[in-house]
Amino acid sequence: MAKPRRGVKFNHRNGSSTSLDGGRRSSFSDISEAASEPGSPRLGKQNGSAAEARNQPSEYEKKKQTFMTRMLWTFVMIGGFFAAMFMGHIYIIIIVTAIQIISFKEVIAIANVPSRARRLRFTKSLNWYFLATTMYFLYGESVIYYFKHIVLVDKVLSPFATHHRFLSFMLYVIGFVFFVASLQAGHYRFQFTQFAWTHMALYLIVVQAHFIMNNVFEGMIWFFLPVCLVVSNDIFAYIVGITFGKTQLIKLSPKKTVEGFFGAWIFTLIFGFGLTNILMRYKYFICPVNDLGANIFTGLECTPNPVFVPHTYQLPIWFPFIKSFEMAPMQFHIFMFATFASLIAPFGGFFASGLKRTFKIKDFGDSIPGHGGITDRMDCQFIMGLFAYMYYHSFIAMHKVSLGGVIETAITGLTPEEQMELVKGISKHLVNQGAIAEKVLSCLDVAVRRR
């Protein structure tokens, strides 16, 4: 007969262990007795858990609360967007700038390990420095391009405008040198990963959002129309998807269906055609910005781009019923805008979904209650805004001599003596046209002689 082994220990649920000769295991009867005793801690804990379970909202209540929060903030965002758009272009630019900064912050945060844990003091500071440098360069380019007739003739701003790109480059070089000098042994991989991640965020968010701002300067329609096309396509894809969707489109977004994807394309084309027909009637939307103080009430004045002027198109002689029709060329261009918003822009959302899956997060942030982060709402808008800018300047923009361009050429390409001769020549022409008095030309001649 085998002798019982001594010192054999057993693991229990409570993490303790006892030996056969040194202690007694708790039995189910012991547990029952403890549970039946009045005032037992175990019984109190069970009663507390049951009470908490009863007090917790049901799954239906949670979904209802989330839906109500989401809807409330949807209307807040829509109302704020339209209010800013009608108040003037400068308010839209402020919103785009805020979106740039917040989106950059959200994207940087998902890959950032707290620098305190790694004893790296300057990691976050460098991220924000590169953001500030990039925005200085991009915003400076826009201001100089659209308002060069103002900044190039100003005594204080002229040096900054003339040497803007060199100054921007030197600011970047300072950040680059500081980054290299801050490298610490044992943290190289983390620091270079952060450096690359920062530059990726700058390109995908800040640079693309910059072109959205340029669209505002070219005319509100080039900003408002792409935004509406992306939003409407998302809505139509959801409606068609839940109604007819059966075939999964892409694994990154399991709820997206082929039927919803292509069905939304058709409805977005129709919606874009109708919206464009409305927007073309108002100069506030089609005129480039020449007054940052303008709003929906003051309006803007300009000679409309020919793309907004209806043309008569002749149909082939063999075409039945009608021989011609009248339509603005913009109605043809909207086909390309709506197609890109439906078939290409959603891949910006798929890219964002893949990024979130990589880092195992649900949202980029919690900036918007019920919606997640700003980046979650703008993932398709960035690439759509860049497309709108490139398409406009390739096929629609009128490339003509501008006042700012002439002033820039005169300042940067002529000597002071040649600039004076140019001013005299223009003044003489204006005198001949009766635009200025002849004594102005005489005063100018006296000033030149004294010089």
PDB file of C-alpha atoms in Angstrom, residues 7-8 18 29 48 55 58 63 82 114 119 149 156 160 171 191 218 227 279 289 316 324 355 358 381:
ATOM      1  CA  GLY A   7       4.165  18.338   1.533  1.00  0.00           C
ATOM      2  CA  VAL A   8       2.099  18.212  -1.676  1.00  0.00           C
ATOM      3  CA  THR A  18      -2.124  24.491   1.712  1.00  0.00           C
ATOM      4  CA  SER A  29     -19.903  23.284   2.680  1.00  0.00           C
ATOM      5  CA  GLY A  48     -23.493  44.458  -4.035  1.00  0.00           C
ATOM      6  CA  ASN A  55     -28.345  49.686 -11.675  1.00  0.00           C
ATOM      7  CA  SER A  58     -29.010  47.857 -20.508  1.00  0.00           C
ATOM      8  CA  LYS A  63     -26.927  52.379 -27.738  1.00  0.00           C
ATOM      9  CA  PHE A  82     -22.725  76.735 -42.070  1.00  0.00           C
ATOM     10  CA  PRO A 114       5.336  59.105 -22.839  1.00  0.00           C
ATOM     11  CA  ARG A 119      13.531  60.254 -19.905  1.00  0.00           C
ATOM     12  CA  HIS A 149       0.335  93.034 -53.943  1.00  0.00           C
ATOM     13  CA  VAL A 156       8.180  95.321 -42.691  1.00  0.00           C
ATOM     14  CA  PHE A 160       9.992  88.142 -44.996  1.00  0.00           C
ATOM     15  CA  LEU A 171      13.832  76.944 -39.347  1.00  0.00           C
ATOM     16  CA  GLN A 191      13.436  58.625 -31.470  1.00  0.00           C
ATOM     17  CA  GLU A 218      -9.937  80.404 -54.998  1.00  0.00           C
ATOM     18  CA  VAL A 227     -16.883  68.681 -48.543  1.00  0.00           C
ATOM     19  CA  LEU A 279     -24.085  77.303 -56.068  1.00  0.00           C
ATOM     20  CA  VAL A 289     -11.338  86.024 -52.277  1.00  0.00           C
ATOM     21  CA  PRO A 316     -24.732  65.420 -83.984  1.00  0.00           C
ATOM     22  CA  SER A 324     -28.580  71.358 -79.033  1.00  0.00           C
ATOM     23  CA  LEU A 355      -4.012  52.581 -39.084  1.00  0.00           C
ATOM     24  CA  THR A 358      -2.548  48.524 -36.412  1.00  0.00           C
ATOM     25  CA  GLN A 381     -11.780  65.072 -46.635  1.00  0.00           C
TER      26      GLN A 381
END
